[in-house]
Every structure is written in structure tokens, then in C-alpha cells.
Amino acid sequence: MFRDDDFAVAFPRQGRPAISPGALALVSVLQYAEGLSDRQAADQVRARMDWKFLLGLELDDPGFGFTVLGDFRTRLLAHGLEERVLDVVLSRLSDAGLLRAGGRQRTDSTQVLAAVRTLNRMEFVGETLRAALEALAAAAPDWLTPLIDASWVDRYGAKVDNYRFPKGDNARLEWAEQVGRDGFALLDAIDDAFAPAWLGEIPSVGILRRAWSEQYHRDAEGVRWREGKDLPPARERLSSPYDTDAHYGIKRGSGWCGYKVHLSETCEPQAPHLITNVETTNATVNDTEVTATVHQRMAVRELAPAEHVVDSGYITAAHILAARQDHDIDLIGPVGLDTHHGGRDPQAPDLAQTAFTTDWEAKKVTCPQGATSISWSQQRKASGTRLSASTLPSPTALRAR
């Protein structure tokens, strides 16, 4: 399935020989298919005959240390090869005649949970400051010791999930603002001209600085906890001090901290269902924002379908037109409901879209009153989207009719 040459760019020409990247890619696929950790996957290579047979190993082959799998993934990411495994699989399937352009494919998204604890705002600021203090205690203990006292140990000595927050809204607000004052005091000390300049380069200190700008106001009146309406959008706001790319998203009433993955697969009734594209995004990205990207990636792989089935989150009128014009794809799915309820005048004509009849071949539109359009023209929006414009008689004429 995989050859070492597929991943050669991620490995240096000098140094000791690496474990076969083609074998590591195949192990990574098997690991994902069976839901195994790195340690468990490495154990399977040593113990299971079917894995050894698939990898072409001798029965007494000792395998490799589990950390090699993590190093392999890091190499792929560092060299922009995160899609190489999927590309190679799709290429092999195409060569075998199991995959081709055209036909029907479908796309949907699902949640990807970040490997961090989901925190509320109070937990987040407390854990962010604690993480920064832990890093500074390890990097510059002599500098940190004079800045803190026993009360800091009480507030930040244990992880936030072991901490009992005060009861009552006022007490909780005071606790949050005390954490804010402590954080700003620490940042001021780091920015002092006599402090080591490299303290500001510690990653957890940078996260603390960003989090405090998002969660607090500081002015002549002091440090104040931001109200919900004053917070940055979830797409821009940190949700964890340990994974700065993870954000809090909501889909169909279900919330999670992490990411969103959009999976496309073939859905021909008499053929195997094969994943053709994987798009991972921020958890706050709406499905409609990735429709064009999915089509572009399908086209680059020369696997664009004739029909692309999606749910309402991926489809708009503009997407339907762009898919047909740019990639010759019929985008199929439920479009948004017509929510027009007409004006306040009870005698005004019904302007709901469903009340009009359109004859596309004759280029005529008939309103609910029976009046026929008097003109038809092809136009474009400022975005470049094509649309058809039709002019009906005036509302006064319609009411008279």
C-alpha cells in the first residue's frame, strides 16, 4: 500500500537509518481502524501474526518503540504531509478500479474532542494562571519566589478540577477578579526592566497574556471581569491553556471543546463506500464555509462527483450555482426555508417565494394574482454569483387586479 519514497521528503539524508516510513504509515492506518493508542499499536506489531503478515515482517521481528509513531506524525505535520497517507490510499484505490470521478458522494461533519478538559470561564482563568506559575517555578524559581505568598499557594497550588470555588455570585466574581489582579501583577513583574528578558518567551506566559486580554478589563478603576457580551467571539477566544487551537463549538444543541471534521465518501449502492476527502476545521466554523473548499479538493484529486449530497448546513443558492459552474457538480440537499411573511398590509400580495410560478424555459414569472413578469435579465451579484432578475407589475396594479 505505502512505499518509503512517498514520505522521503520528511526524512534527512544523513544520520542513522529510520524505521520504514511506509510501514509506519500502514501501522497508523491500522491503529486508527482499531482505535488503538501508540503503545497498543506497537504491541500489536510485536504480537499479532496478521499484522506481521500485512507488514511483511518475520515472526520473531521485535517491532519498534511506541514513541516512533508520534515522531512519524510530527514529521508529517512539519513537512505539510498530513494528507499524504489519504492521497496514497486514494491513488492505489483508483489504480485498482475501485474509485473514479463522477457518481455520487456525500459529506457531513462530526465533532472532534480536544484532548483537554472542558473548562468554564472561572476554571479557565484559574488553570491558565496556575500553568504559567508552574512553568515559571521550573524555569526561574529564584525570581518567582519573592513575588508570591501563601495565599497564592492556596489558590493555585492544586489543579482547578480539585478546587472548590466559593458559593454565591458575588463571591465568585470577587474570586475571578482576584485571579485577574494576580495575573496582571505577574505579567507586570515579567515586563519589568530588571526581569530576565526570556521570561516573556515562555509559551505559558504568552497564553496567560492573551487570556487576560480576553477575559479582563484593566483601566484606572482597576481590574474587572468582562461580561459575556464583552468577550471576543468563540472563534477567536482561547478555551484551554493547553491547546490554543481548540475552541468551543455547538452543533444541533451539542457543545464540545475541540475541532470539527468534515468527511466525504462515495455512496454508490453497488460499490464500497470510500472516504475521498477529510477537512478538519475550527469547531466554530459553519458547515457552509467549507463547501467550496471540499469541492476544490475533490477537483484537485480528480475525484469530483457528478452528484454531491449534503445536509442543509452545506447548501445555499450560491453554492448550488458555483458547484455547477466551477466543477460540474450537482449539489443536492435541503435548501433554507422561505421565511418571508409578507408586509403588514393585509391587502398586499403574498410575496413568499413558493407563491410564485417560474417558467425557466419561457423566462416568465407569474405572481399569485396571475400577473406575468414584463422583463427578464441575467445579472451578477457583487460577489460574482449569477442570478436571474424579473420585473412584475407595480403593487398598486396587483391590488387592483
Short mmCIF file of C-alpha atoms in Angstrom, two decimals, residues 64-217:
data_model
loop_
_atom_site.label_atom_id
_atom_site.label_comp_id
_atom_site.label_asym_id
_atom_site.label_seq_id
_atom_site.Cartn_x
_atom_site.Cartn_y
_atom_site.Cartn_z
CA PHE A 64 9.68 -0.75 17.46
CA GLY A 65 9.14 1.59 20.39
CA PHE A 66 5.73 3.23 20.56
CA THR A 67 7.20 6.78 20.54
CA VAL A 68 8.19 6.28 16.90
CA LEU A 69 4.55 6.65 15.82
CA GLY A 70 4.25 10.06 17.44
CA ASP A 71 7.56 11.14 15.87
CA PHE A 72 6.28 9.99 12.47
CA ARG A 73 3.12 12.08 12.75
CA THR A 74 5.19 15.08 13.85
CA ARG A 75 7.37 14.72 10.75
CA LEU A 76 4.32 14.62 8.50
CA LEU A 77 2.90 17.78 10.05
CA ALA A 78 6.23 19.61 9.97
CA HIS A 79 6.61 18.93 6.23
CA GLY A 80 2.98 19.56 5.23
CA LEU A 81 2.34 15.87 4.54
CA GLU A 82 -0.72 15.42 6.76
CA GLU A 83 -2.81 14.38 3.73
CA ARG A 84 -0.19 12.16 2.13
CA VAL A 85 -1.49 8.93 3.70
CA LEU A 86 -5.02 9.55 2.37
CA ASP A 87 -3.68 10.64 -1.04
CA VAL A 88 -1.67 7.44 -1.40
CA VAL A 89 -4.63 5.26 -0.41
CA LEU A 90 -6.90 7.03 -2.91
CA SER A 91 -4.28 6.66 -5.64
CA ARG A 92 -3.96 2.92 -5.02
CA LEU A 93 -7.76 2.50 -4.99
CA SER A 94 -8.05 4.40 -8.29
CA ASP A 95 -5.37 2.20 -9.85
CA ALA A 96 -7.35 -0.86 -8.71
CA GLY A 97 -10.51 0.46 -10.38
CA LEU A 98 -12.38 0.89 -7.09
CA LEU A 99 -12.61 4.67 -7.25
CA ARG A 100 -13.34 7.13 -10.02
CA ALA A 101 -14.69 10.61 -10.66
CA GLY A 102 -18.42 11.04 -11.21
CA GLY A 103 -21.08 9.06 -9.41
CA ARG A 104 -22.46 10.18 -6.07
CA GLN A 105 -20.71 11.28 -2.89
CA ARG A 106 -21.93 12.69 0.39
CA THR A 107 -20.40 14.96 3.04
CA ASP A 108 -21.20 15.51 6.69
CA SER A 109 -19.37 16.75 9.77
CA THR A 110 -18.87 15.50 13.29
CA GLN A 111 -17.20 16.64 16.49
CA VAL A 112 -13.55 16.05 17.37
CA LEU A 113 -12.91 16.38 21.10
CA ALA A 114 -9.66 18.04 22.09
CA ALA A 115 -7.51 16.03 24.50
CA VAL A 116 -8.11 18.60 27.22
CA ARG A 117 -10.70 19.13 29.92
CA THR A 118 -13.63 21.39 29.02
CA LEU A 119 -13.47 24.39 31.37
CA ASN A 120 -15.90 27.13 32.29
CA ARG A 121 -14.56 30.69 32.44
CA MET A 122 -13.56 30.60 36.11
CA GLU A 123 -11.85 27.26 35.72
CA PHE A 124 -10.09 28.52 32.60
CA VAL A 125 -8.52 31.61 34.17
CA GLY A 126 -7.54 29.72 37.31
CA GLU A 127 -5.87 26.90 35.36
CA THR A 128 -4.21 29.33 32.93
CA LEU A 129 -2.54 31.24 35.76
CA ARG A 130 -1.61 28.02 37.54
CA ALA A 131 0.03 26.64 34.37
CA ALA A 132 2.08 29.82 33.97
CA LEU A 133 3.19 29.67 37.61
CA GLU A 134 4.21 26.02 37.22
CA ALA A 135 6.33 26.89 34.18
CA LEU A 136 7.97 29.86 35.91
CA ALA A 137 8.62 27.81 39.05
CA ALA A 138 10.56 25.33 36.93
CA ALA A 139 12.35 27.90 34.76
CA ALA A 140 13.11 30.71 37.26
CA PRO A 141 12.36 29.63 40.85
CA ASP A 142 14.60 32.25 42.46
CA TRP A 143 12.90 35.03 40.52
CA LEU A 144 9.38 33.81 41.27
CA THR A 145 9.66 33.07 44.99
CA PRO A 146 9.67 36.73 46.24
CA LEU A 147 6.58 37.54 44.15
CA ILE A 148 4.16 35.06 45.71
CA ASP A 149 2.93 34.28 49.21
CA ALA A 150 0.94 31.56 50.96
CA SER A 151 -2.38 32.82 49.53
CA TRP A 152 -1.11 32.09 46.01
CA VAL A 153 -0.33 28.55 47.04
CA ASP A 154 -3.88 28.15 48.37
CA ARG A 155 -5.41 29.46 45.14
CA TYR A 156 -3.09 27.90 42.56
CA GLY A 157 -1.34 25.00 44.26
CA ALA A 158 -3.80 22.34 43.03
CA LYS A 159 -5.28 21.79 39.59
CA VAL A 160 -8.54 23.56 39.02
CA ASP A 161 -10.57 20.32 38.99
CA ASN A 162 -9.52 19.77 42.63
CA TYR A 163 -10.53 23.27 43.67
CA ARG A 164 -13.75 24.26 45.44
CA PHE A 165 -14.99 27.60 44.15
CA PRO A 166 -16.77 29.96 46.57
CA LYS A 167 -20.57 29.89 46.56
CA GLY A 168 -22.66 32.88 45.56
CA ASP A 169 -22.37 35.14 42.53
CA ASN A 170 -20.69 37.99 44.41
CA ALA A 171 -18.11 35.71 45.99
CA ARG A 172 -17.34 34.07 42.66
CA LEU A 173 -16.97 37.48 40.99
CA GLU A 174 -14.55 38.59 43.68
CA TRP A 175 -12.55 35.36 43.25
CA ALA A 176 -12.34 35.84 39.48
CA GLU A 177 -11.21 39.45 39.85
CA GLN A 178 -8.62 38.43 42.47
CA VAL A 179 -7.22 35.93 39.96
CA GLY A 180 -7.17 38.74 37.40
CA ARG A 181 -5.21 41.03 39.74
CA ASP A 182 -2.73 38.25 40.47
CA GLY A 183 -2.25 37.55 36.78
CA PHE A 184 -1.64 41.19 35.90
CA ALA A 185 0.79 41.52 38.83
CA LEU A 186 2.72 38.54 37.47
CA LEU A 187 2.74 39.96 33.92
CA ASP A 188 3.91 43.36 35.22
CA ALA A 189 6.78 41.69 37.04
CA ILE A 190 7.75 39.79 33.86
CA ASP A 191 7.68 43.06 31.87
CA ASP A 192 9.83 44.87 34.43
CA ALA A 193 13.15 46.12 33.04
CA PHE A 194 15.09 44.18 35.70
CA ALA A 195 13.39 40.83 34.97
CA PRO A 196 15.12 38.33 32.64
CA ALA A 197 14.00 39.15 29.10
CA TRP A 198 13.48 35.50 28.21
CA LEU A 199 10.63 35.07 30.71
CA GLY A 200 8.20 36.60 28.24
CA GLU A 201 9.14 33.93 25.67
CA ILE A 202 7.84 31.06 27.83
CA PRO A 203 4.78 29.69 25.96
CA SER A 204 2.51 29.57 29.01
CA VAL A 205 3.31 33.23 29.75
CA GLY A 206 2.23 34.20 26.24
CA ILE A 207 -1.00 32.24 26.73
CA LEU A 208 -1.57 34.00 30.06
CA ARG A 209 -1.12 37.41 28.45
CA ARG A 210 -3.58 36.62 25.65
CA ALA A 211 -6.14 35.07 28.02
CA TRP A 212 -6.09 38.08 30.35
CA SER A 213 -6.67 40.49 27.45
CA GLU A 214 -9.73 38.40 26.51
CA GLN A 215 -11.19 37.82 29.98
CA TYR A 216 -10.49 41.10 31.85
CA HIS A 217 -10.68 44.88 31.60
#
